[in-house]
PDB file of N, CA, C and O in Angstrom:
ATOM      1  N   LEU A 241      69.206 102.532 -17.090  1.00  0.00           N
ATOM      2  CA  LEU A 241      70.473 101.491 -16.732  1.00  0.00           C
ATOM      3  C   LEU A 241      71.862 101.648 -17.747  1.00  0.00           C
ATOM      4  O   LEU A 241      72.729 101.928 -17.133  1.00  0.00           O
ATOM      5  N   MET A 242      71.420 102.139 -19.093  1.00  0.00           N
ATOM      6  CA  MET A 242      72.638 102.395 -20.252  1.00  0.00           C
ATOM      7  C   MET A 242      73.653 103.237 -19.692  1.00  0.00           C
ATOM      8  O   MET A 242      74.896 103.065 -19.520  1.00  0.00           O
ATOM      9  N   VAL A 243      72.936 104.357 -19.336  1.00  0.00           N
ATOM     10  CA  VAL A 243      73.596 105.773 -18.649  1.00  0.00           C
ATOM     11  C   VAL A 243      74.876 105.367 -17.251  1.00  0.00           C
ATOM     12  O   VAL A 243      75.674 105.616 -16.989  1.00  0.00           O
ATOM     13  N   PHE A 244      74.026 104.425 -16.438  1.00  0.00           N
ATOM     14  CA  PHE A 244      74.479 103.631 -15.266  1.00  0.00           C
ATOM     15  C   PHE A 244      75.917 102.905 -15.873  1.00  0.00           C
ATOM     16  O   PHE A 244      77.020 103.108 -15.196  1.00  0.00           O
ATOM     17  N   PHE A 245      75.736 102.024 -16.688  1.00  0.00           N
ATOM     18  CA  PHE A 245      76.729 100.730 -16.965  1.00  0.00           C
ATOM     19  C   PHE A 245      77.550 101.732 -17.800  1.00  0.00           C
ATOM     20  O   PHE A 245      78.745 101.450 -17.844  1.00  0.00           O
ATOM     21  N   GLN A 246      77.474 102.784 -18.559  1.00  0.00           N
ATOM     22  CA  GLN A 246      78.352 103.470 -19.119  1.00  0.00           C
ATOM     23  C   GLN A 246      79.454 104.205 -18.649  1.00  0.00           C
ATOM     24  O   GLN A 246      80.599 104.242 -18.651  1.00  0.00           O
ATOM     25  N   ASN A 247      78.791 104.715 -16.955  1.00  0.00           N
ATOM     26  CA  ASN A 247      79.961 105.725 -16.591  1.00  0.00           C
ATOM     27  C   ASN A 247      79.836 105.482 -14.981  1.00  0.00           C
ATOM     28  O   ASN A 247      80.454 106.059 -14.789  1.00  0.00           O
ATOM     29  N   LYS A 248      79.751 104.068 -14.582  1.00  0.00           N
ATOM     30  CA  LYS A 248      79.814 103.619 -13.235  1.00  0.00           C
ATOM     31  C   LYS A 248      81.424 103.506 -13.235  1.00  0.00           C
ATOM     32  O   LYS A 248      81.467 103.815 -11.678  1.00  0.00           O
ATOM     33  N   LYS A 249      82.391 103.384 -14.036  1.00  0.00           N
ATOM     34  CA  LYS A 249      83.902 103.536 -13.262  1.00  0.00           C
ATOM     35  C   LYS A 249      84.340 105.039 -13.268  1.00  0.00           C
ATOM     36  O   LYS A 249      85.589 105.207 -12.665  1.00  0.00           O
ATOM     37  N   LEU A 250      83.361 105.923 -13.581  1.00  0.00           N
ATOM     38  CA  LEU A 250      83.662 107.569 -13.564  1.00  0.00           C
ATOM     39  C   LEU A 250      83.625 108.088 -12.245  1.00  0.00           C
ATOM     40  O   LEU A 250      83.806 109.080 -11.929  1.00  0.00           O
ATOM     41  N   GLY A 251      82.739 107.215 -11.464  1.00  0.00           N
ATOM     42  CA  GLY A 251      82.142 108.140 -10.262  1.00  0.00           C
ATOM     43  C   GLY A 251      80.543 108.460 -10.165  1.00  0.00           C
ATOM     44  O   GLY A 251      79.964 108.481 -11.338  1.00  0.00           O
ATOM     45  N   LEU A 252      79.760 108.319  -8.963  1.00  0.00           N
ATOM     46  CA  LEU A 252      78.633 108.701  -8.865  1.00  0.00           C
ATOM     47  C   LEU A 252      78.361 110.346  -9.026  1.00  0.00           C
ATOM     48  O   LEU A 252      77.154 110.376  -9.783  1.00  0.00           O
ATOM     49  N   GLY A 253      79.272 111.065  -9.489  1.00  0.00           N
ATOM     50  CA  GLY A 253      79.254 112.462  -9.506  1.00  0.00           C
ATOM     51  C   GLY A 253      78.979 112.477 -11.250  1.00  0.00           C
ATOM     52  O   GLY A 253      78.012 113.110 -11.801  1.00  0.00           O
ATOM     53  N   ARG A 254      79.554 111.792 -11.672  1.00  0.00           N
ATOM     54  CA  ARG A 254      79.331 111.242 -13.299  1.00  0.00           C
ATOM     55  C   ARG A 254      77.832 110.757 -14.102  1.00  0.00           C
ATOM     56  O   ARG A 254      77.803 111.108 -14.788  1.00  0.00           O
ATOM     57  N   VAL A 255      77.885 109.775 -13.000  1.00  0.00           N
ATOM     58  CA  VAL A 255      76.515 109.026 -13.380  1.00  0.00           C
ATOM     59  C   VAL A 255      75.079 109.958 -13.112  1.00  0.00           C
ATOM     60  O   VAL A 255      74.272 110.081 -14.119  1.00  0.00           O
ATOM     61  N   LEU A 256      75.471 110.970 -12.347  1.00  0.00           N
ATOM     62  CA  LEU A 256      73.915 111.686 -11.874  1.00  0.00           C
ATOM     63  C   LEU A 256      74.103 112.791 -12.696  1.00  0.00           C
ATOM     64  O   LEU A 256      73.394 113.020 -13.513  1.00  0.00           O
ATOM     65  N   MET A 257      75.498 113.064 -13.431  1.00  0.00           N
ATOM     66  CA  MET A 257      75.052 114.379 -14.366  1.00  0.00           C
ATOM     67  C   MET A 257      74.964 113.687 -15.824  1.00  0.00           C
ATOM     68  O   MET A 257      74.120 114.416 -16.161  1.00  0.00           O
ATOM     69  N   GLU A 258      75.294 112.360 -16.061  1.00  0.00           N
ATOM     70  CA  GLU A 258      74.690 112.061 -17.508  1.00  0.00           C
ATOM     71  C   GLU A 258      73.826 111.621 -17.650  1.00  0.00           C
ATOM     72  O   GLU A 258      72.254 111.354 -18.162  1.00  0.00           O
ATOM     73  N   ALA A 259      72.939 111.282 -15.976  1.00  0.00           N
ATOM     74  CA  ALA A 259      71.119 110.707 -15.756  1.00  0.00           C
ATOM     75  C   ALA A 259      70.348 111.639 -16.182  1.00  0.00           C
ATOM     76  O   ALA A 259      69.187 111.583 -16.105  1.00  0.00           O
ATOM     77  N   PHE A 260      70.992 112.996 -15.650  1.00  0.00           N
ATOM     78  CA  PHE A 260      70.038 114.588 -15.539  1.00  0.00           C
ATOM     79  C   PHE A 260      69.385 114.508 -16.466  1.00  0.00           C
ATOM     80  O   PHE A 260      68.028 114.514 -17.117  1.00  0.00           O
ATOM     81  N   PRO A 261      70.031 114.398 -17.871  1.00  0.00           N
ATOM     82  CA  PRO A 261      69.263 114.659 -18.968  1.00  0.00           C
ATOM     83  C   PRO A 261      68.520 113.503 -19.651  1.00  0.00           C
ATOM     84  O   PRO A 261      67.070 114.145 -20.027  1.00  0.00           O
ATOM     85  N   VAL A 262      68.667 112.551 -18.856  1.00  0.00           N
ATOM     86  CA  VAL A 262      67.750 111.197 -19.219  1.00  0.00           C
ATOM     87  C   VAL A 262      66.352 111.461 -18.084  1.00  0.00           C
ATOM     88  O   VAL A 262      65.197 111.544 -18.990  1.00  0.00           O
ATOM     89  N   LEU A 263      66.647 111.963 -17.103  1.00  0.00           N
ATOM     90  CA  LEU A 263      65.004 112.288 -16.457  1.00  0.00           C
ATOM     91  C   LEU A 263      64.205 113.365 -17.052  1.00  0.00           C
ATOM     92  O   LEU A 263      63.660 113.816 -16.874  1.00  0.00           O
ATOM     93  N   ILE A 264      64.743 114.335 -17.714  1.00  0.00           N
ATOM     94  CA  ILE A 264      64.274 115.454 -18.133  1.00  0.00           C
ATOM     95  C   ILE A 264      64.006 115.258 -19.515  1.00  0.00           C
ATOM     96  O   ILE A 264      63.405 116.311 -20.390  1.00  0.00           O
ATOM     97  N   GLY A 265      64.181 114.193 -20.091  1.00  0.00           N
ATOM     98  CA  GLY A 265      64.002 113.916 -21.787  1.00  0.00           C
ATOM     99  C   GLY A 265      65.028 114.921 -22.289  1.00  0.00           C
ATOM    100  O   GLY A 265      64.393 114.595 -23.675  1.00  0.00           O
ATOM    101  N   LEU A 266      65.865 115.207 -22.336  1.00  0.00           N
ATOM    102  CA  LEU A 266      66.784 115.560 -23.420  1.00  0.00           C
ATOM    103  C   LEU A 266      68.062 114.775 -23.433  1.00  0.00           C
ATOM    104  O   LEU A 266      68.901 114.994 -24.408  1.00  0.00           O
ATOM    105  N   LYS A 267      67.883 113.319 -23.328  1.00  0.00           N
ATOM    106  CA  LYS A 267      69.025 112.864 -23.829  1.00  0.00           C
ATOM    107  C   LYS A 267      69.361 112.597 -25.405  1.00  0.00           C
ATOM    108  O   LYS A 267      70.498 112.291 -25.318  1.00  0.00           O
ATOM    109  N   PRO A 268      68.274 112.215 -25.870  1.00  0.00           N
ATOM    110  CA  PRO A 268      68.832 112.184 -27.842  1.00  0.00           C
ATOM    111  C   PRO A 268      69.489 113.492 -27.893  1.00  0.00           C
ATOM    112  O   PRO A 268      70.335 113.533 -28.795  1.00  0.00           O
ATOM    113  N   ALA A 269      69.237 114.689 -27.613  1.00  0.00           N
ATOM    114  CA  ALA A 269      69.527 115.741 -27.908  1.00  0.00           C
ATOM    115  C   ALA A 269      71.108 116.070 -27.628  1.00  0.00           C
ATOM    116  O   ALA A 269      71.970 116.476 -28.316  1.00  0.00           O
ATOM    117  N   VAL A 270      71.186 115.328 -26.675  1.00  0.00           N
ATOM    118  CA  VAL A 270      72.289 115.570 -25.938  1.00  0.00           C
ATOM    119  C   VAL A 270      73.543 114.482 -26.490  1.00  0.00           C
ATOM    120  O   VAL A 270      74.537 114.933 -26.518  1.00  0.00           O
ATOM    121  N   ASP A 271      73.174 113.558 -26.745  1.00  0.00           N
ATOM    122  CA  ASP A 271      73.994 112.503 -27.543  1.00  0.00           C
ATOM    123  C   ASP A 271      73.904 113.207 -29.080  1.00  0.00           C
ATOM    124  O   ASP A 271      75.253 112.844 -29.396  1.00  0.00           O
ATOM    125  N   ALA A 272      73.026 113.415 -29.689  1.00  0.00           N
ATOM    126  CA  ALA A 272      73.665 114.450 -30.887  1.00  0.00           C
ATOM    127  C   ALA A 272      73.953 115.327 -31.036  1.00  0.00           C
ATOM    128  O   ALA A 272      74.952 115.485 -31.879  1.00  0.00           O
ATOM    129  N   TYR A 273      74.269 116.040 -29.882  1.00  0.00           N
ATOM    130  CA  TYR A 273      75.248 116.451 -29.814  1.00  0.00           C
ATOM    131  C   TYR A 273      76.738 116.325 -29.426  1.00  0.00           C
ATOM    132  O   TYR A 273      77.740 117.183 -30.148  1.00  0.00           O
ATOM    133  N   ASN A 274      76.821 115.268 -28.608  1.00  0.00           N
ATOM    134  CA  ASN A 274      78.108 114.896 -28.353  1.00  0.00           C
ATOM    135  C   ASN A 274      78.562 114.358 -30.194  1.00  0.00           C
ATOM    136  O   ASN A 274      80.127 114.024 -29.796  1.00  0.00           O
ATOM    137  N   ILE A 275      77.756 113.328 -30.492  1.00  0.00           N
ATOM    138  CA  ILE A 275      78.205 112.755 -32.109  1.00  0.00           C
ATOM    139  C   ILE A 275      78.307 114.124 -32.712  1.00  0.00           C
ATOM    140  O   ILE A 275      79.599 113.957 -33.544  1.00  0.00           O
ATOM    141  N   ALA A 276      77.802 115.089 -33.413  1.00  0.00           N
ATOM    142  CA  ALA A 276      78.461 116.290 -33.973  1.00  0.00           C
ATOM    143  C   ALA A 276      79.326 116.707 -33.362  1.00  0.00           C
ATOM    144  O   ALA A 276      80.378 117.293 -34.076  1.00  0.00           O
ATOM    145  N   LYS A 277      79.589 117.215 -32.469  1.00  0.00           N
ATOM    146  CA  LYS A 277      81.287 117.820 -31.568  1.00  0.00           C
ATOM    147  C   LYS A 277      82.235 116.066 -31.726  1.00  0.00           C
ATOM    148  O   LYS A 277      83.453 116.589 -31.498  1.00  0.00           O
ATOM    149  N   GLY A 278      81.975 115.252 -32.154  1.00  0.00           N
ATOM    150  CA  GLY A 278      83.091 114.275 -32.077  1.00  0.00           C
ATOM    151  C   GLY A 278      83.788 113.841 -31.106  1.00  0.00           C
ATOM    152  O   GLY A 278      85.078 113.415 -30.989  1.00  0.00           O
ATOM    153  N   LYS A 279      82.979 114.259 -29.330  1.00  0.00           N
ATOM    154  CA  LYS A 279      83.290 113.555 -28.965  1.00  0.00           C
ATOM    155  C   LYS A 279      83.551 111.940 -28.725  1.00  0.00           C
ATOM    156  O   LYS A 279      83.025 110.961 -29.026  1.00  0.00           O
ATOM    157  N   LYS A 280      85.067 111.678 -28.091  1.00  0.00           N
ATOM    158  CA  LYS A 280      85.483 110.313 -27.872  1.00  0.00           C
ATOM    159  C   LYS A 280      85.233 109.572 -26.695  1.00  0.00           C
ATOM    160  O   LYS A 280      84.947 110.179 -25.637  1.00  0.00           O
ATOM    161  N   GLN A 281      85.481 108.169 -26.848  1.00  0.00           N
ATOM    162  CA  GLN A 281      85.096 107.681 -25.599  1.00  0.00           C
ATOM    163  C   GLN A 281      86.299 108.096 -24.530  1.00  0.00           C
ATOM    164  O   GLN A 281      87.490 107.931 -24.642  1.00  0.00           O
ATOM    165  N   GLU A 282      85.951 108.313 -23.264  1.00  0.00           N
ATOM    166  CA  GLU A 282      87.067 108.594 -22.223  1.00  0.00           C
ATOM    167  C   GLU A 282      87.236 107.147 -21.423  1.00  0.00           C
ATOM    168  O   GLU A 282      86.750 106.448 -21.674  1.00  0.00           O
ATOM    169  N   LYS A 283      88.095 107.489 -20.772  1.00  0.00           N
ATOM    170  CA  LYS A 283      88.691 106.064 -20.380  1.00  0.00           C
ATOM    171  C   LYS A 283      87.748 105.826 -19.033  1.00  0.00           C
ATOM    172  O   LYS A 283      87.475 106.798 -18.245  1.00  0.00           O
ATOM    173  N   GLY A 284      87.285 104.662 -18.850  1.00  0.00           N
ATOM    174  CA  GLY A 284      86.578 104.495 -18.149  1.00  0.00           C
ATOM    175  C   GLY A 284      85.227 103.872 -18.665  1.00  0.00           C
ATOM    176  O   GLY A 284      83.985 103.290 -17.688  1.00  0.00           O
ATOM    177  N   GLN A 285      84.965 104.356 -19.844  1.00  0.00           N
ATOM    178  CA  GLN A 285      83.669 104.317 -20.136  1.00  0.00           C
ATOM    179  C   GLN A 285      83.255 102.930 -20.746  1.00  0.00           C
ATOM    180  O   GLN A 285      84.187 102.362 -21.235  1.00  0.00           O
ATOM    181  N   THR A 286      82.509 102.472 -20.841  1.00  0.00           N
ATOM    182  CA  THR A 286      81.903 101.270 -21.741  1.00  0.00           C
ATOM    183  C   THR A 286      82.060 101.325 -23.055  1.00  0.00           C
ATOM    184  O   THR A 286      82.782 100.620 -23.835  1.00  0.00           O
ATOM    185  N   VAL A 287      81.236 102.342 -23.434  1.00  0.00           N
ATOM    186  CA  VAL A 287      81.494 101.888 -25.051  1.00  0.00           C
ATOM    187  C   VAL A 287      82.028 103.542 -25.350  1.00  0.00           C
ATOM    188  O   VAL A 287      81.200 104.388 -24.782  1.00  0.00           O
ATOM    189  N   ASN A 288      81.767 103.431 -26.681  1.00  0.00           N
ATOM    190  CA  ASN A 288      81.674 105.540 -27.401  1.00  0.00           C
ATOM    191  C   ASN A 288      80.423 106.053 -27.092  1.00  0.00           C
ATOM    192  O   ASN A 288      79.414 104.860 -27.525  1.00  0.00           O
ATOM    193  N   PRO A 289      80.453 107.279 -27.603  1.00  0.00           N
ATOM    194  CA  PRO A 289      79.173 107.669 -27.531  1.00  0.00           C
ATOM    195  C   PRO A 289      78.358 107.754 -28.860  1.00  0.00           C
ATOM    196  O   PRO A 289      77.094 107.211 -28.919  1.00  0.00           O
ATOM    197  N   LEU A 290      78.717 107.257 -30.004  1.00  0.00           N
ATOM    198  CA  LEU A 290      78.492 106.638 -31.108  1.00  0.00           C
ATOM    199  C   LEU A 290      77.264 105.058 -31.105  1.00  0.00           C
ATOM    200  O   LEU A 290      76.068 105.256 -31.410  1.00  0.00           O
ATOM    201  N   ALA A 291      78.106 104.242 -30.246  1.00  0.00           N
ATOM    202  CA  ALA A 291      77.414 103.057 -29.705  1.00  0.00           C
ATOM    203  C   ALA A 291      76.229 103.008 -28.823  1.00  0.00           C
ATOM    204  O   ALA A 291      75.549 102.404 -28.701  1.00  0.00           O
ATOM    205  N   GLU A 292      76.727 104.622 -27.532  1.00  0.00           N
ATOM    206  CA  GLU A 292      75.802 104.446 -26.965  1.00  0.00           C
ATOM    207  C   GLU A 292      74.436 105.205 -27.431  1.00  0.00           C
ATOM    208  O   GLU A 292      73.285 104.883 -27.014  1.00  0.00           O
ATOM    209  N   MET A 293      74.580 105.915 -28.267  1.00  0.00           N
ATOM    210  CA  MET A 293      73.373 106.586 -29.117  1.00  0.00           C
ATOM    211  C   MET A 293      72.419 105.668 -29.783  1.00  0.00           C
ATOM    212  O   MET A 293      71.044 105.523 -29.513  1.00  0.00           O
ATOM    213  N   THR A 294      72.994 104.625 -30.417  1.00  0.00           N
ATOM    214  CA  THR A 294      72.600 103.595 -31.182  1.00  0.00           C
ATOM    215  C   THR A 294      71.923 102.984 -30.254  1.00  0.00           C
ATOM    216  O   THR A 294      70.580 102.209 -30.868  1.00  0.00           O
ATOM    217  N   ALA A 295      72.447 102.282 -28.909  1.00  0.00           N
ATOM    218  CA  ALA A 295      71.694 101.143 -28.378  1.00  0.00           C
ATOM    219  C   ALA A 295      70.587 102.376 -27.859  1.00  0.00           C
ATOM    220  O   ALA A 295      69.647 101.059 -27.246  1.00  0.00           O
ATOM    221  N   ILE A 296      70.743 103.594 -27.035  1.00  0.00           N
ATOM    222  CA  ILE A 296      69.648 103.884 -26.552  1.00  0.00           C
ATOM    223  C   ILE A 296      68.194 104.241 -27.714  1.00  0.00           C
ATOM    224  O   ILE A 296      67.075 104.462 -27.124  1.00  0.00           O
ATOM    225  N   LYS A 297      68.610 104.312 -29.024  1.00  0.00           N
ATOM    226  CA  LYS A 297      67.761 104.820 -29.910  1.00  0.00           C
ATOM    227  C   LYS A 297      67.072 103.381 -30.188  1.00  0.00           C
ATOM    228  O   LYS A 297      65.520 103.527 -30.630  1.00  0.00           O
ATOM    229  N   GLY A 298      67.621 102.276 -29.802  1.00  0.00           N
ATOM    230  CA  GLY A 298      66.898 100.964 -30.397  1.00  0.00           C
ATOM    231  C   GLY A 298      65.831 100.661 -29.149  1.00  0.00           C
ATOM    232  O   GLY A 298      64.881 100.341 -29.314  1.00  0.00           O
ATOM    233  N   ILE A 299      66.259 101.035 -28.021  1.00  0.00           N
ATOM    234  CA  ILE A 299      65.507 101.207 -26.655  1.00  0.00           C
ATOM    235  C   ILE A 299      63.898 101.648 -26.853  1.00  0.00           C
ATOM    236  O   ILE A 299      63.329 101.416 -26.549  1.00  0.00           O
ATOM    237  N   GLU A 300      64.873 102.658 -27.568  1.00  0.00           N
ATOM    238  CA  GLU A 300      63.555 103.852 -27.195  1.00  0.00           C
ATOM    239  C   GLU A 300      62.673 103.575 -28.494  1.00  0.00           C
ATOM    240  O   GLU A 300      61.101 103.607 -28.282  1.00  0.00           O
ATOM    241  N   MET A 301      63.068 102.894 -29.669  1.00  0.00           N
ATOM    242  CA  MET A 301      62.013 102.387 -30.614  1.00  0.00           C
ATOM    243  C   MET A 301      61.408 101.626 -30.072  1.00  0.00           C
ATOM    244  O   MET A 301      59.749 101.153 -30.281  1.00  0.00           O
ATOM    245  N   PHE A 302      61.911 100.342 -29.574  1.00  0.00           N
ATOM    246  CA  PHE A 302      61.194  98.914 -29.250  1.00  0.00           C
ATOM    247  C   PHE A 302      59.989  99.587 -28.159  1.00  0.00           C
ATOM    248  O   PHE A 302      59.287  99.103 -27.672  1.00  0.00           O
ATOM    249  N   ALA A 303      60.596 100.183 -27.359  1.00  0.00           N
ATOM    250  CA  ALA A 303      59.242 101.001 -25.914  1.00  0.00           C
ATOM    251  C   ALA A 303      58.378 101.772 -26.495  1.00  0.00           C
ATOM    252  O   ALA A 303      57.257 101.617 -25.892  1.00  0.00           O
ATOM    253  N   GLU A 304      58.816 102.210 -27.346  1.00  0.00           N
ATOM    254  CA  GLU A 304      57.106 103.007 -28.049  1.00  0.00           C
ATOM    255  C   GLU A 304      56.501 102.359 -28.824  1.00  0.00           C
ATOM    256  O   GLU A 304      55.592 102.190 -28.926  1.00  0.00           O
ATOM    257  N   ALA A 305      57.307 101.533 -29.300  1.00  0.00           N
ATOM    258  CA  ALA A 305      56.688 100.468 -30.599  1.00  0.00           C
ATOM    259  C   ALA A 305      55.539  99.652 -29.872  1.00  0.00           C
ATOM    260  O   ALA A 305      54.157  99.004 -30.120  1.00  0.00           O
ATOM    261  N   ILE A 306      55.560  98.803 -28.453  1.00  0.00           N
ATOM    262  CA  ILE A 306      54.779  98.192 -27.704  1.00  0.00           C
ATOM    263  C   ILE A 306      53.700  98.829 -27.152  1.00  0.00           C
ATOM    264  O   ILE A 306      52.521  98.469 -27.414  1.00  0.00           O
ATOM    265  N   SER A 307      53.796 100.265 -26.890  1.00  0.00           N
ATOM    266  CA  SER A 307      52.620 100.557 -26.372  1.00  0.00           C
ATOM    267  C   SER A 307      51.821 100.898 -27.576  1.00  0.00           C
ATOM    268  O   SER A 307      50.655 100.816 -27.812  1.00  0.00           O
ATOM    269  N   GLY A 308      52.594 101.409 -28.583  1.00  0.00           N
ATOM    270  CA  GLY A 308      51.106 101.306 -30.401  1.00  0.00           C
ATOM    271  C   GLY A 308      51.001 100.504 -30.271  1.00  0.00           C
ATOM    272  O   GLY A 308      49.703 100.373 -30.951  1.00  0.00           O
ATOM    273  N   VAL A 309      51.217  99.098 -30.292  1.00  0.00           N
ATOM    274  CA  VAL A 309      50.440  98.300 -30.323  1.00  0.00           C
ATOM    275  C   VAL A 309      49.420  97.700 -29.712  1.00  0.00           C
ATOM    276  O   VAL A 309      48.259  97.613 -29.795  1.00  0.00           O
ATOM    277  N   ILE A 310      49.814  98.000 -28.054  1.00  0.00           N
ATOM    278  CA  ILE A 310      48.893  97.566 -27.249  1.00  0.00           C
ATOM    279  C   ILE A 310      47.681  98.618 -27.879  1.00  0.00           C
ATOM    280  O   ILE A 310      46.163  97.910 -28.109  1.00  0.00           O
ATOM    281  N   ILE A 311      47.662  99.814 -27.809  1.00  0.00           N
ATOM    282  CA  ILE A 311      46.834 100.755 -28.207  1.00  0.00           C
ATOM    283  C   ILE A 311      45.918 100.158 -29.558  1.00  0.00           C
ATOM    284  O   ILE A 311      44.847 100.514 -29.309  1.00  0.00           O
ATOM    285  N   GLN A 312      47.004 100.109 -30.734  1.00  0.00           N
ATOM    286  CA  GLN A 312      46.022  99.550 -31.562  1.00  0.00           C
ATOM    287  C   GLN A 312      44.714  98.069 -31.601  1.00  0.00           C
ATOM    288  O   GLN A 312      44.190  97.869 -32.175  1.00  0.00           O
ATOM    289  N   LEU A 313      45.996  97.516 -30.761  1.00  0.00           N
ATOM    290  CA  LEU A 313      44.675  96.045 -30.118  1.00  0.00           C
ATOM    291  C   LEU A 313      43.582  96.377 -29.466  1.00  0.00           C
ATOM    292  O   LEU A 313      43.043  95.575 -29.681  1.00  0.00           O
ATOM    293  N   MET A 314      43.720  97.159 -28.355  1.00  0.00           N
ATOM    294  CA  MET A 314      42.558  97.523 -27.827  1.00  0.00           C
ATOM    295  C   MET A 314      41.583  97.945 -28.757  1.00  0.00           C
ATOM    296  O   MET A 314      40.760  97.886 -28.585  1.00  0.00           O
ATOM    297  N   ALA A 315      41.747  99.048 -29.678  1.00  0.00           N
ATOM    298  CA  ALA A 315      40.796  99.447 -30.667  1.00  0.00           C
ATOM    299  C   ALA A 315      40.122  98.798 -31.534  1.00  0.00           C
ATOM    300  O   ALA A 315      39.332  98.604 -31.710  1.00  0.00           O
ATOM    301  N   ILE A 316      41.159  97.892 -32.488  1.00  0.00           N
ATOM    302  CA  ILE A 316      40.538  96.812 -32.987  1.00  0.00           C
ATOM    303  C   ILE A 316      39.355  95.625 -32.101  1.00  0.00           C
ATOM    304  O   ILE A 316      38.422  95.683 -32.620  1.00  0.00           O
ATOM    305  N   VAL A 317      39.904  95.180 -30.662  1.00  0.00           N
ATOM    306  CA  VAL A 317      38.838  94.301 -29.783  1.00  0.00           C
ATOM    307  C   VAL A 317      38.343  94.940 -29.805  1.00  0.00           C
ATOM    308  O   VAL A 317      36.990  94.472 -29.064  1.00  0.00           O
ATOM    309  N   THR A 318      37.755  96.682 -29.000  1.00  0.00           N
ATOM    310  CA  THR A 318      37.107  97.315 -28.462  1.00  0.00           C
ATOM    311  C   THR A 318      35.924  97.834 -29.269  1.00  0.00           C
ATOM    312  O   THR A 318      34.764  98.614 -29.152  1.00  0.00           O
ATOM    313  N   GLY A 319      36.533  97.543 -30.792  1.00  0.00           N
ATOM    314  CA  GLY A 319      35.820  98.822 -31.458  1.00  0.00           C
ATOM    315  C   GLY A 319      34.864  98.609 -32.592  1.00  0.00           C
ATOM    316  O   GLY A 319      33.895  98.746 -33.076  1.00  0.00           O
ATOM    317  N   GLY A 320      34.281  96.944 -32.347  1.00  0.00           N
ATOM    318  CA  GLY A 320      33.383  96.347 -33.341  1.00  0.00           C
ATOM    319  C   GLY A 320      33.790  96.317 -34.822  1.00  0.00           C
ATOM    320  O   GLY A 320      34.993  95.963 -34.901  1.00  0.00           O
ATOM    321  N   GLY A 321      32.847  95.970 -35.391  1.00  0.00           N
ATOM    322  CA  GLY A 321      32.992  95.653 -36.872  1.00  0.00           C
ATOM    323  C   GLY A 321      33.720  96.648 -37.753  1.00  0.00           C
ATOM    324  O   GLY A 321      34.290  96.247 -38.510  1.00  0.00           O
ATOM    325  N   ASP A 322      32.813  98.047 -37.352  1.00  0.00           N
ATOM    326  CA  ASP A 322      33.994  99.050 -38.156  1.00  0.00           C
ATOM    327  C   ASP A 322      35.415  99.163 -38.451  1.00  0.00           C
ATOM    328  O   ASP A 322      35.953  99.360 -39.182  1.00  0.00           O
ATOM    329  N   VAL A 323      35.722  99.103 -36.856  1.00  0.00           N
ATOM    330  CA  VAL A 323      37.478  99.220 -37.280  1.00  0.00           C
ATOM    331  C   VAL A 323      38.112  98.198 -37.718  1.00  0.00           C
ATOM    332  O   VAL A 323      38.877  97.861 -38.161  1.00  0.00           O
ATOM    333  N   ALA A 324      37.350  96.503 -37.198  1.00  0.00           N
ATOM    334  CA  ALA A 324      37.697  95.845 -37.744  1.00  0.00           C
ATOM    335  C   ALA A 324      37.835  95.638 -39.038  1.00  0.00           C
ATOM    336  O   ALA A 324      38.958  94.565 -39.930  1.00  0.00           O
ATOM    337  N   ALA A 325      37.047  96.332 -40.377  1.00  0.00           N
ATOM    338  CA  ALA A 325      36.903  95.877 -41.478  1.00  0.00           C
ATOM    339  C   ALA A 325      38.369  96.890 -41.790  1.00  0.00           C
ATOM    340  O   ALA A 325      38.662  96.691 -42.873  1.00  0.00           O
ATOM    341  N   TRP A 326      38.702  97.895 -41.024  1.00  0.00           N
ATOM    342  CA  TRP A 326      39.832  99.021 -41.599  1.00  0.00           C
ATOM    343  C   TRP A 326      41.351  98.105 -41.730  1.00  0.00           C
ATOM    344  O   TRP A 326      42.040  98.463 -42.324  1.00  0.00           O
ATOM    345  N   VAL A 327      41.191  97.240 -40.542  1.00  0.00           N
ATOM    346  CA  VAL A 327      42.380  96.090 -40.635  1.00  0.00           C
ATOM    347  C   VAL A 327      42.680  95.271 -41.797  1.00  0.00           C
ATOM    348  O   VAL A 327      41.974  94.609 -42.683  1.00  0.00           O
TER     349      VAL A 327
END
């Protein structure tokens, strides 16, 4: 969604070009490359590349934390007395 809102004013082709790294899992690498090269905010984009990378990283950390918490809670609940003693 972030990629769509960032590039929607630049056309469907640009949205699809920016969405491809997201689909194959290379968005963090592409963002880091753009920041390292000093890419500036283009006309029509919502935020600059650094703000986009920061937002994507925040979303990524939050999404990964939810699954980790669920796995840990399931281990505690189903593990019996031995697992609960470690907590």
